[in-house]
XYZ file of C-alpha atoms in Angstrom:
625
model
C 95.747 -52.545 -105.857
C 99.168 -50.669 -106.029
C 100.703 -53.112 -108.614
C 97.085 -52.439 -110.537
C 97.703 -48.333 -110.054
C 101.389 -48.708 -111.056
C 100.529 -50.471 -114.214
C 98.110 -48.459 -114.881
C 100.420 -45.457 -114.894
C 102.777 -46.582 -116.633
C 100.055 -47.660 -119.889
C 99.107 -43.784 -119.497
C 102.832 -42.482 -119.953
C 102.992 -44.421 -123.273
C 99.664 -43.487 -123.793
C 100.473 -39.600 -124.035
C 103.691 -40.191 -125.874
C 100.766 -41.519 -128.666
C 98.747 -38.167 -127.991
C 101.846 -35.801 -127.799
C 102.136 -36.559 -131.509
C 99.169 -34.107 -132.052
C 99.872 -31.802 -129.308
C 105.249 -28.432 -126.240
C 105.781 -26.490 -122.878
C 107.839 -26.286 -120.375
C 109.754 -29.100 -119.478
C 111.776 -29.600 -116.009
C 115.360 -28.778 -116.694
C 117.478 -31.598 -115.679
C 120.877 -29.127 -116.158
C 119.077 -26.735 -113.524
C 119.194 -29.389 -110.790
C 122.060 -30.002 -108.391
C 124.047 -32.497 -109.402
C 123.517 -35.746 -108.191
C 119.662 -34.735 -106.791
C 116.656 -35.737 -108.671
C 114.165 -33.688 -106.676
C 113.782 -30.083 -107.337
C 113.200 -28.902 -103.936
C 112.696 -31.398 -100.789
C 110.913 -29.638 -97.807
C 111.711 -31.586 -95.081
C 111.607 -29.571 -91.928
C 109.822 -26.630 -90.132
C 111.662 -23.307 -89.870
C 111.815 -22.609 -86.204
C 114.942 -20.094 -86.335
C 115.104 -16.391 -85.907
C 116.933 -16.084 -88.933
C 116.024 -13.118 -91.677
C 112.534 -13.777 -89.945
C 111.885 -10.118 -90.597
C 112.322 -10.794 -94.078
C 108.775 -12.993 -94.655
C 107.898 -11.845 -98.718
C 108.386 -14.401 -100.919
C 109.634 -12.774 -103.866
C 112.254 -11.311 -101.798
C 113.317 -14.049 -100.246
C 114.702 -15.101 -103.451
C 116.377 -11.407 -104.161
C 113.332 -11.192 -106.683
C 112.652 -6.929 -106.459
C 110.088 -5.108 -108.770
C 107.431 -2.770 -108.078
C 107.874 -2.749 -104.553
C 104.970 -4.079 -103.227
C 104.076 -7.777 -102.152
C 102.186 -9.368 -104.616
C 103.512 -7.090 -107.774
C 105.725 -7.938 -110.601
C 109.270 -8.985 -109.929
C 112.573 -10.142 -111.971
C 115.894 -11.145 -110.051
C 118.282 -8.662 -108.923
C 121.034 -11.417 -110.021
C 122.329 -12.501 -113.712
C 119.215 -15.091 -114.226
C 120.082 -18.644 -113.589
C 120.101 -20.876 -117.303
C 116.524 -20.776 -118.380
C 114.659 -24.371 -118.583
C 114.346 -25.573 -122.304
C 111.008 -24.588 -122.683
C 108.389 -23.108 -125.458
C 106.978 -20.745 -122.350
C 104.516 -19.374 -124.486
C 102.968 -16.804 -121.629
C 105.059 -14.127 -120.185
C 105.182 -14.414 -116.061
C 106.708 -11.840 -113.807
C 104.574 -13.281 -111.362
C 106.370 -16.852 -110.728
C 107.986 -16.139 -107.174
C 104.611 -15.179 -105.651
C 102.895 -18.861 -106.306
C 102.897 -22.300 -106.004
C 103.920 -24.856 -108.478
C 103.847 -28.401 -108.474
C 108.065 -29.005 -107.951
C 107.294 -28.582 -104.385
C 108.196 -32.173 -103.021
C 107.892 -32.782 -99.336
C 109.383 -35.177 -96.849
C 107.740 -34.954 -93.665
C 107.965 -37.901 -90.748
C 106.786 -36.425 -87.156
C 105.369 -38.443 -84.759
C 102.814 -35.820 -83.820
C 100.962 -33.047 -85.769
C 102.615 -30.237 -86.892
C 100.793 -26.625 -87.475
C 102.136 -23.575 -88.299
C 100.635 -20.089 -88.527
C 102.306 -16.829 -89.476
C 100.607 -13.446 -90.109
C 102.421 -9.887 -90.733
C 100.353 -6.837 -90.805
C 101.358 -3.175 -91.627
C 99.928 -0.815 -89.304
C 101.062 2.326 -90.376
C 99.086 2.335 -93.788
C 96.503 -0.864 -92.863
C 96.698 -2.078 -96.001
C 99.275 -5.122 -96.094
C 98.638 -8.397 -95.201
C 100.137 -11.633 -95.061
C 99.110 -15.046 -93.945
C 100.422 -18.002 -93.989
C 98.778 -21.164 -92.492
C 100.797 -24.525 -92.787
C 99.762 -28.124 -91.232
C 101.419 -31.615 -91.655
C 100.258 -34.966 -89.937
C 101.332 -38.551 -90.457
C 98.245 -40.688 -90.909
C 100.438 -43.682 -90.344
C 103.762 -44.492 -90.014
C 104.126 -44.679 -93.659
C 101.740 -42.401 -94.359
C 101.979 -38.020 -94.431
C 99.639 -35.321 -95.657
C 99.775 -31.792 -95.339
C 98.019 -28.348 -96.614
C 99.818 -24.915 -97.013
C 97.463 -22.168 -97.676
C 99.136 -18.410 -98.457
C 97.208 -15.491 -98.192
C 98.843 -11.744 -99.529
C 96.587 -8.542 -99.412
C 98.354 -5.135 -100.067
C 96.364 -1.438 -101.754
C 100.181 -0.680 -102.673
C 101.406 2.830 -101.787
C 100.523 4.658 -104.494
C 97.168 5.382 -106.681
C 95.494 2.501 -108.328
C 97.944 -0.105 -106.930
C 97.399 -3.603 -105.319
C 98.062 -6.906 -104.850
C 95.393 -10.031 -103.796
C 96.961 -13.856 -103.697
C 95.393 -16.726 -102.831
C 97.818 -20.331 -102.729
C 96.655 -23.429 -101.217
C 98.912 -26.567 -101.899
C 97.836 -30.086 -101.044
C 100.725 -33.063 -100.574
C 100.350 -36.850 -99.321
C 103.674 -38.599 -98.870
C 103.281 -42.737 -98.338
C 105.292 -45.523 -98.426
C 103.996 -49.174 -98.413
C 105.009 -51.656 -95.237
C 107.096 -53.765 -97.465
C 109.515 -49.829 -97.940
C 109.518 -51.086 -102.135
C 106.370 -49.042 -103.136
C 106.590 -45.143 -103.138
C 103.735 -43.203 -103.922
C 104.004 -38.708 -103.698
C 101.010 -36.868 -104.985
C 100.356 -32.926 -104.512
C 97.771 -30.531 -106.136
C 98.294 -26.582 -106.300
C 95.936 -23.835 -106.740
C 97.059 -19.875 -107.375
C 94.873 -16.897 -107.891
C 96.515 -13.795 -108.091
C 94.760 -9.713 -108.761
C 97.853 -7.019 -109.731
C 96.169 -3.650 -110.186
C 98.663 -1.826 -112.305
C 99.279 1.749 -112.784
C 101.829 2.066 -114.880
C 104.295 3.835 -112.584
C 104.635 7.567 -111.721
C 104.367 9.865 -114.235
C 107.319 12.037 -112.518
C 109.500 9.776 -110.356
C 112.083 12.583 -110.224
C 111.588 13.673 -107.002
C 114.279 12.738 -104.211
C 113.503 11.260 -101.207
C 115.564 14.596 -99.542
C 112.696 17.342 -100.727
C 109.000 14.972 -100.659
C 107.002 15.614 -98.240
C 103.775 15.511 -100.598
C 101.146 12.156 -100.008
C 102.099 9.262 -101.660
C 98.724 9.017 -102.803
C 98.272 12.488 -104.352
C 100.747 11.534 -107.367
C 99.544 11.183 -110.060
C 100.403 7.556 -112.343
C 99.662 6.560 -115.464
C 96.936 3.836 -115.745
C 93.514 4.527 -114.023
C 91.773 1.347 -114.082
C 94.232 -1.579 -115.149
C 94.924 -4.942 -113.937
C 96.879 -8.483 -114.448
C 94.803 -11.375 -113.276
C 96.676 -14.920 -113.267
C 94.267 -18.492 -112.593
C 96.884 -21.422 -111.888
C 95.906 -25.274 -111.037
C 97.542 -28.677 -111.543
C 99.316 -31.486 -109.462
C 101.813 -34.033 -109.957
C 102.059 -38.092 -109.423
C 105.488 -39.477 -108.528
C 105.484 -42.854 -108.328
C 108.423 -44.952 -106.948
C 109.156 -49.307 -107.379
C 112.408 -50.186 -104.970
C 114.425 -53.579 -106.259
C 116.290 -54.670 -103.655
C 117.258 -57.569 -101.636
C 114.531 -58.622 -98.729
C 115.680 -60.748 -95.429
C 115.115 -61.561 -91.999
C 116.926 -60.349 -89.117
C 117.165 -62.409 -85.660
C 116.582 -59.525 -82.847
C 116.837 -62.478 -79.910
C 115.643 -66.027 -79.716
C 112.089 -64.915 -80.163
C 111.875 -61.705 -82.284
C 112.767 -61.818 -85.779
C 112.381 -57.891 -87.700
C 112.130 -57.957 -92.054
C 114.674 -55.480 -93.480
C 114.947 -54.443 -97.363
C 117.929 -52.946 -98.966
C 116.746 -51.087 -101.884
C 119.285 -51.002 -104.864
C 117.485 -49.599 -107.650
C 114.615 -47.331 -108.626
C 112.111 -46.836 -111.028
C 110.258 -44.199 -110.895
C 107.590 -42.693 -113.187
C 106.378 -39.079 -112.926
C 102.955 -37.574 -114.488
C 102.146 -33.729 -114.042
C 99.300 -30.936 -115.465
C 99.588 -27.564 -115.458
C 96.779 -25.287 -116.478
C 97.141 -21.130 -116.401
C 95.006 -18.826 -117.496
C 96.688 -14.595 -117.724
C 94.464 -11.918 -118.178
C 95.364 -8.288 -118.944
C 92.496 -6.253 -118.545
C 92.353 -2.114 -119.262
C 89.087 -0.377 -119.758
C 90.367 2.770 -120.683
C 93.363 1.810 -123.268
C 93.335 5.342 -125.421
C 94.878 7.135 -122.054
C 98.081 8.104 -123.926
C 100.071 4.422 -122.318
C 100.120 2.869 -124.927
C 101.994 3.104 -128.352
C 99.394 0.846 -130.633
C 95.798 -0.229 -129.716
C 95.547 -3.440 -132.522
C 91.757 -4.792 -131.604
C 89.437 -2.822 -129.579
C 89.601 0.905 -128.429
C 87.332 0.811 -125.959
C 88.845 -2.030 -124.033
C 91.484 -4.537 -123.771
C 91.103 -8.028 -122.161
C 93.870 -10.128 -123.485
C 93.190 -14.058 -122.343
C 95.978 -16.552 -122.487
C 95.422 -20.166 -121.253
C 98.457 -22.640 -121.405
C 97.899 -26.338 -120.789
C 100.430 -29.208 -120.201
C 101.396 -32.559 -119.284
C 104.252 -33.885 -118.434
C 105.232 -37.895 -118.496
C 108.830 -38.947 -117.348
C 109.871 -42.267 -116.969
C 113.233 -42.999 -115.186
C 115.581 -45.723 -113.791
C 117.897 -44.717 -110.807
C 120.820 -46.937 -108.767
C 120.801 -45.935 -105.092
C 123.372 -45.916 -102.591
C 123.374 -49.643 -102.006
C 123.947 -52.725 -103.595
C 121.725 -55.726 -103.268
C 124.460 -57.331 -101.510
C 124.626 -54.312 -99.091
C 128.114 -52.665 -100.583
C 127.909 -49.280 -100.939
C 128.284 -47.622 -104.676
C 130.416 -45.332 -105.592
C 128.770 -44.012 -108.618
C 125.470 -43.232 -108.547
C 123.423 -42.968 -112.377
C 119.736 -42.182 -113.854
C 118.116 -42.595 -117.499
C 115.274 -41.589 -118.256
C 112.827 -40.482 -121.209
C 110.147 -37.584 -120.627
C 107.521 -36.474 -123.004
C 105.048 -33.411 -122.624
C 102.146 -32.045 -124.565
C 100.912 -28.946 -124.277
C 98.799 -25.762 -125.794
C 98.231 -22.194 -125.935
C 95.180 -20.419 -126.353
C 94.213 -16.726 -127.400
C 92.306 -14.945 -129.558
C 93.557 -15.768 -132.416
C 94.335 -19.362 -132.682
C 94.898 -22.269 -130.702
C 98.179 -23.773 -131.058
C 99.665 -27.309 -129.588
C 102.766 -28.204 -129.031
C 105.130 -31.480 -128.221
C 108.256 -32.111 -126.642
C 110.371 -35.508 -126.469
C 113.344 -35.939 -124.905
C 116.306 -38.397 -123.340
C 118.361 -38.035 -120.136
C 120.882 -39.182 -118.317
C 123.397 -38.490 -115.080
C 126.287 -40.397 -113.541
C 127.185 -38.954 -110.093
C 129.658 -40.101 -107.132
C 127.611 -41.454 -104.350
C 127.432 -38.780 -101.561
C 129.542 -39.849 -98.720
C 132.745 -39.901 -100.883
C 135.031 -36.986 -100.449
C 136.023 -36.973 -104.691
C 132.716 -35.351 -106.231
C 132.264 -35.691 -109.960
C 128.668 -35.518 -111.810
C 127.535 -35.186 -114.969
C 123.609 -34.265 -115.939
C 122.752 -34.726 -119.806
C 119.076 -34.208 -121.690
C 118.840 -34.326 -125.773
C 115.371 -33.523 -127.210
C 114.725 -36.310 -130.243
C 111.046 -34.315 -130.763
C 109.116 -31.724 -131.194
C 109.295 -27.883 -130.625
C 112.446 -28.380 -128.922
C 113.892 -30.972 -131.375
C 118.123 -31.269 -130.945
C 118.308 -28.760 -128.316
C 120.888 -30.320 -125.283
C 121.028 -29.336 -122.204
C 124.493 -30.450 -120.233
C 126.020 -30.088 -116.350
C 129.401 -31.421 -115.197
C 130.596 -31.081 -111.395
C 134.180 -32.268 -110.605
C 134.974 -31.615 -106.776
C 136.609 -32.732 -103.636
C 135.404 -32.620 -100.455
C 137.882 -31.693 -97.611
C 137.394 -33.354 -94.572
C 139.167 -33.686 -90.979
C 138.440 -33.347 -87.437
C 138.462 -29.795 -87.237
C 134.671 -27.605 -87.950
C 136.780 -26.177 -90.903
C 135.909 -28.753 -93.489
C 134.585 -27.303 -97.301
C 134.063 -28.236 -100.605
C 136.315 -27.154 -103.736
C 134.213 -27.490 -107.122
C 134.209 -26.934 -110.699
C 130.961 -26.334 -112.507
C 130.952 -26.478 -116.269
C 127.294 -26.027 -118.097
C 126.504 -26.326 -121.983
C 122.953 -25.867 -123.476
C 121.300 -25.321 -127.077
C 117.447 -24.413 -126.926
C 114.957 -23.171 -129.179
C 113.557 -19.072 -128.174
C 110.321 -19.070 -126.245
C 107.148 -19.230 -128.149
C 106.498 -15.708 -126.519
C 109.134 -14.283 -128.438
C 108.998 -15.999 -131.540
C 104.950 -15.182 -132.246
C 102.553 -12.547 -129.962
C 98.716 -11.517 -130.311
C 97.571 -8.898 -128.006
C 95.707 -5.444 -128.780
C 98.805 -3.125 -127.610
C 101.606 -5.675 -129.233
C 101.860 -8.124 -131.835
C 104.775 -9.842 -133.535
C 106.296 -12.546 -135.733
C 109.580 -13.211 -135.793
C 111.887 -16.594 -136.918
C 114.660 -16.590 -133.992
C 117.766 -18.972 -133.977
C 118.766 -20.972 -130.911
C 120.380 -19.576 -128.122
C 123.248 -21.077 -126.623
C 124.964 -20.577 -123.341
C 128.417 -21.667 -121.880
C 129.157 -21.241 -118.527
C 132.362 -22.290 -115.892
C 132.093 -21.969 -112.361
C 134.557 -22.386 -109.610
C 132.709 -22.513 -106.101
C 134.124 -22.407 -102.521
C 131.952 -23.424 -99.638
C 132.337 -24.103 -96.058
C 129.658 -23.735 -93.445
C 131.758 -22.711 -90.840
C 134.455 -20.794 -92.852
C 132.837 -18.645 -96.176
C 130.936 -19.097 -99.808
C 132.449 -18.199 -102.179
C 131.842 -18.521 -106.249
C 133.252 -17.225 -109.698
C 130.879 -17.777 -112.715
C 132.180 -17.063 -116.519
C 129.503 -17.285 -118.608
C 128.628 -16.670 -122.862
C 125.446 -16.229 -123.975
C 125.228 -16.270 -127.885
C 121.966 -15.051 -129.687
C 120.571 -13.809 -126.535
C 116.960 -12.815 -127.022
C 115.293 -9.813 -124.632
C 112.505 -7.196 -124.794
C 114.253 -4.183 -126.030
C 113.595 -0.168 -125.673
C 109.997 -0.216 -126.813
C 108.909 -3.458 -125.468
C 109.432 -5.627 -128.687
C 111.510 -8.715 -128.740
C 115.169 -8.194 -130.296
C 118.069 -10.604 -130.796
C 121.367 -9.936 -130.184
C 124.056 -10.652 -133.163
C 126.684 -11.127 -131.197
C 127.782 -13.008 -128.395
C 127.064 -11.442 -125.056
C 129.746 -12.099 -122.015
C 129.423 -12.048 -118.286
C 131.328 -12.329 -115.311
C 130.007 -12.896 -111.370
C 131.120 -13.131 -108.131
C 129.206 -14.173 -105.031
C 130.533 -14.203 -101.560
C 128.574 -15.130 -98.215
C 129.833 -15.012 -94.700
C 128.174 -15.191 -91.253
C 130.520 -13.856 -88.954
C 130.290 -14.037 -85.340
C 131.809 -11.592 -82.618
C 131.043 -12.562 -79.115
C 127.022 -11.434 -79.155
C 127.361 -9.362 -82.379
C 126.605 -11.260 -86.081
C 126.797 -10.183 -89.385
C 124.865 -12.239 -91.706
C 126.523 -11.122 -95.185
C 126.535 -11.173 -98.659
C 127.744 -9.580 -102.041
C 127.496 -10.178 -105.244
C 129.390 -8.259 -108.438
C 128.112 -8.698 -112.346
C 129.688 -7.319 -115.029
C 128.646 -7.577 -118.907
C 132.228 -7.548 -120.192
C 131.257 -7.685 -124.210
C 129.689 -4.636 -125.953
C 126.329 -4.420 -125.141
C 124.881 -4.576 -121.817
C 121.156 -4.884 -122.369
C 120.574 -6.908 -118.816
C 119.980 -4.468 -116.610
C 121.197 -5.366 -113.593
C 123.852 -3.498 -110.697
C 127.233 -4.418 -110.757
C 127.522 -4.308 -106.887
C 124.649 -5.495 -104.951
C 125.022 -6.380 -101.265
C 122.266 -7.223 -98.709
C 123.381 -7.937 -95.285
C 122.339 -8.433 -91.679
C 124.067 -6.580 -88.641
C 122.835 -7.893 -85.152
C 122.995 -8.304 -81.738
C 121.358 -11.942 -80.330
C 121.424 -13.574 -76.820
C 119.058 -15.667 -74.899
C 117.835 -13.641 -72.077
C 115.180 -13.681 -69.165
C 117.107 -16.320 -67.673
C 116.989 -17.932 -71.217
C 113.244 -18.152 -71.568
C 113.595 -15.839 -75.053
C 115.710 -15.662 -78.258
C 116.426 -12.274 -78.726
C 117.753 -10.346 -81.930
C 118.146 -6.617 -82.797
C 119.931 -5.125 -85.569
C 119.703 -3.953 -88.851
C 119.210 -4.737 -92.659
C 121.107 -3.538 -95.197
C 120.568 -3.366 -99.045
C 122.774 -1.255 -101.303
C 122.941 -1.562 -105.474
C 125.420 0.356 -107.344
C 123.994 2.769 -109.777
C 122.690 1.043 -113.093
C 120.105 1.439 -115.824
C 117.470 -0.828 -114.630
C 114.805 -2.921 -116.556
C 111.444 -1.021 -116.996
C 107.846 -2.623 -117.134
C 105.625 -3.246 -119.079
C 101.562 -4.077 -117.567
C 100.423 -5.148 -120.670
C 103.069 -7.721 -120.830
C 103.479 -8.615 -116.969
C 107.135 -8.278 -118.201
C 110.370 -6.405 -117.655
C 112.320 -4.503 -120.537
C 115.779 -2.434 -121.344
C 115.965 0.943 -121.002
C 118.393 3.460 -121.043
C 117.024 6.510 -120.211
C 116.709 6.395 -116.213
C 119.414 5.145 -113.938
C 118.589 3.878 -110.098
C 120.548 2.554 -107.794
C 123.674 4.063 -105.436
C 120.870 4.429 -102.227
C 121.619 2.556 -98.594
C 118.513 1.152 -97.666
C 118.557 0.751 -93.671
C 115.446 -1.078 -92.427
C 115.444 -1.954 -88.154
C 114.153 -5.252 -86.527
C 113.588 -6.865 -83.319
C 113.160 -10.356 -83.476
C 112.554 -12.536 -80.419
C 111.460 -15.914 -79.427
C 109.466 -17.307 -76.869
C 108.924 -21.416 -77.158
C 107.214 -22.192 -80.238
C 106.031 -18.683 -80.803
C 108.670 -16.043 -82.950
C 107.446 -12.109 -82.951
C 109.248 -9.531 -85.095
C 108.770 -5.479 -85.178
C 110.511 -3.976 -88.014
C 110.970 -0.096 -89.316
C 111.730 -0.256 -93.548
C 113.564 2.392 -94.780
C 114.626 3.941 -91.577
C 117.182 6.177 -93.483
C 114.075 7.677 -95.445
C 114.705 11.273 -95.548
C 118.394 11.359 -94.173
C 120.030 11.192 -97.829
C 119.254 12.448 -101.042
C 118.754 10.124 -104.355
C 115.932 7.701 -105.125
C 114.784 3.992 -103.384
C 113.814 1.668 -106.258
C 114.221 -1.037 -108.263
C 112.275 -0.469 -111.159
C 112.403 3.100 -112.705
C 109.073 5.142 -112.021
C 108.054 2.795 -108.825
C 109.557 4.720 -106.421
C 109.512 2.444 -102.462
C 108.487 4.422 -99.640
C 109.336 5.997 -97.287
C 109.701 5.033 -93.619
C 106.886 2.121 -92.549
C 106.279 -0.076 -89.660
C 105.640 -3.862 -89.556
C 104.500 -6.870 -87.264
C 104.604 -10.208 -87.565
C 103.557 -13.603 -85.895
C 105.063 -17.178 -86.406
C 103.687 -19.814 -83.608
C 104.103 -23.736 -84.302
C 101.749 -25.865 -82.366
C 102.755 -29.557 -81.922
C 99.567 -31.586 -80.926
């Protein structure tokens, strides 16, 4: 039956190479991975630690800021890492707060594993989250699990608000012979942003308010972003390898397999639907009302599927002798569509790829990550990585890694930019390929310091400009990065850190992003109770320079450059307690404890100002049954 399914798979991969013809998306980025790792993201273990538990938002988890509250639209605080070569025909501000199919999973426990965490705000009632997570190994070869997310918030301010509902579905198996590898998953999102547009005067400090957040006055009354998401992925692994029998004693005999090679075919759909909904568009917002006056509902529904077939050498040889160089080809195809209003458009993408990487226990680390597109909307774009590193190890705990990173790519603009049908924005435009070139020189240790410096050259950068509307830039745009990250430990006393500089160091800075950004964690931990709890107390600390930040746009779900309001240059002190008690971790924390105590403005986006001081709780208990 698995040989049958296999087959079977594999007649449907070549099968929507035939379709594609017809019928281009996003595709996964091969550059974008590590080096030498296949899988986007393996989650292979429960977090049990007290670490950052305070911090539970998803968005920023991943130093994505916005609006302010959870569930609202977000960008990174950090230069954006190389985009995926892509058509990305629907603009998504919304990404960090749901579930995709690149989640991979590789569970094994020998007992079921549920996890349960909920964080309420008391002092307005209005914030939620939940987040309900269960794994269990049908068989010894055999895992499934379910994570369901769950993120209510009314915002702070008038007509704001967030409601998210994630559930994502996995099964991990492996057949008794260990050659036949089978990962499925299925992922559901539905997301409600009510948007108000932002303050209509955000120029009051935080040193003279004392009026209600919820007196002042915004600029949308009855706006919102809705986002539908659903698809799931197939992986499918075949090990070749060499089989045999090994003699335990005179009377047991166990069956071992070396697997030497892989191959491994992939199939994935993707289906969103983004609504922008606004039932009284002639408020004075908006610049242009194109369609209807009486109200806007833009629909966009994007469609794809994803084939990629791929041969991998593993760590072994038949014979049993470990490799030293580790490689992958592969070919991928998707087909994909778009749907509005106006038209429906398909598109196709075709493409190549290759990597050669040293196998992972040798102390000389080279890799090299390669994709060409032969087809479709991405036709000749390239996408290249190379790693070339040593790995410095002794006896001591003060062994690190030394590593140059070198990336090249070519890729077509975003179907977003290039064409755009909405009733407050429409465009047409013929942009060239980007390009980007980028060096890296990275330092990391876990017991000593990371440490990274990124050069980097964007030419023909596209971006939303002043007034919302996609712009080009003529000439080439330059940037320059640090990132440094240190836990430091002094007797009881930590300090979790990290800081990051960014500098445009061409003409035109158009990114809109601080030049010194630094969020760290100052604490006190020790078991105590005659070590029957984990305790932590301390602070958190966020400080950006001053800088012209990106504004946003509802009607786009996106960010744009501005030059007109600067934010920034404003210590943001929030309090915790964390403790632990078995399986169960508790955390009280006071944001913006500072509120009040210095003058300026808490925000990341201009005209969403944070608030002020507010009190959270939160709940994490694992039960093991």
């Amino acid at each position: 039956m698995k040989r049958i399914l296999f087959v079977f798979s594999i007649f449907a991969y070549f099968l929507s190479i035939a379709a594609s013809a017809q019928t281009t998306g996003s595709l996964l980025n091969k550059g974008e991975l590590p080096i030498s790792q296949r899988n986007i993201s393996i989650y292979n273990s429960i977090d049990t630690s007290l670490n950052r538990l305070e911090i539970y938002d998803p968005a920023s988890i991943q130093n994505y800021f916005g609006l302010g509250f959870p569930g609202a639209a977000t960008h990174s605080i950090f230069f954006p890492r190389k985009k995926p070569i892509s058509s990305a025909p629907l603009f998504n501000s919304f990404s960090p707060h749901l579930f995709t199919t690149h989640f991979e999973s590789n569970f094994n426990f020998k007992k079921p594993q549920t996890q349960i965490e909920y964080v309420i705000f008391p002092s307005i009632k209005t914030e939620q989250y939940l987040d309900l997570f269960h794994v269990r190994n049908i068989s010894k070869s055999w895992n499934v699990g379910i994570k369901v997310r769950k993120i209510k918030s009314n915002g702070y301010y008038l007509n704001q608000g967030s409601n998210i509902t994630n559930i994502l579905a996995f099964s991990d198996f492996t057949s008794k012979n260990s050659r036949y590898h089978l990962y499925t998953n299925a992922v559901y999102n539905s997301l409600v942003s009510i948007e108000n547009g932002g303050l209509v005067n955000d120029s009051i400090s935080y040193s003279s308010r004392g009026v209600s957040l919820q007196s002042l006055p915004v600029n949308l009354t009855d706006a919102k972003n809705r986002i539908s998401a659903f698809g799931g992925k197939i992986i499918q692994g075949y090990d070749f390898g060499k089989a045999y029998t090994v003699q335990i004693d005179s009377t047991t005999t166990v069956a071992k397999f070396t697997p030497s090679s892989r191959l491994g075919l992939s199939l994935a759909y993707s289906n969103q639907t983004t609504t922008y909904i606004d039932n009284t568009p002639l408020g004075g917002f908006y610049e242009n009302i194109y369609k209807d006056s009486v109200s806007t509902n833009d629909k966009f529904r994007f469609n794809s599927f994803i084939s990629e077939l791929s041969y991998t050498t593993l760590e072994q040889k038949a014979n049993g002798i470990s490799r030293k160089v580790l490689s992958t080809i592969g070919i991928s195809n998707e087909a994909s569509s778009l749907e509005r209003s106006d038209m429906i458009k398909t598109f196709t993408n075709s493409s190549v790829f290759a990597s050669l990487s040293s196998a992972s226990k040798m102390n000389y680390r080279f890799g090299l990550n390669t994709s060409y597109y032969v087809q479709g909307y991405n036709k000749n774009n390239y996408d290249a990585n190379v790693l070339i590193g040593y790995k410095f190890l002794d006896s001591t705990k003060y062994a690190f890694n030394l590593d140059f990173i070198g990336s090249f790519q070519e890729r077509a603009q975003e179907y977003n930019f290039q064409n755009y049908y909405s009733n407050h924005f429409i465009w047409k435009n013929n942009f060239g390929a980007g390009r980007e070139q980028s060096a890296a020189i990275q330092f990391s240790s876990k017991n000593i310091f990371n440490v990274s410096v990124q050069y980097s050259n964007l030419d023909r950068y596209v971006f939303l400009d002043s007034n919302s509307l996609p712009a080009q830039m003529s000439d080439k745009l330059s940037f320059l990065s640090g990132n440094f990250e240190k836990l430091l430990k002094l007797g009881s006393f930590y300090i979790n850190a990290r800081v990051v500089y960014q500098k445009v160091i061409s003409d035109s800075d158009i990114l809109g992003l601080p030049k010194l950004f630094t969020r760290n964690s100052i604490y006190w931990s020790r078991m105590v109770f005659k070590k029957a709890m984990d305790l932590q107390i301390g602070f958190d600390v966020m400080y950006c320079s001053k800088y012209y930040g990106l504004a946003y746009q509802p009607a786009l779900a996106s960010f744009y450059y501005q030059k007109t309001k600067q934010i920034g240059g404003y210590p943001a002190l929030d309090f915790f307690i964390n403790f632990k008690i078995r399986q169960a971790r508790v955390f009280f924390k006071v944001d913006h404890l500072n509120y009040g105590l210095s003058g300026g403005q808490y925000a990341f986006t201009p005209s969403y100002l944070l608030p002020g001081r507010t009190f959270r709780f939160g709940l994490s208990w694992l039960f093991s049954n």
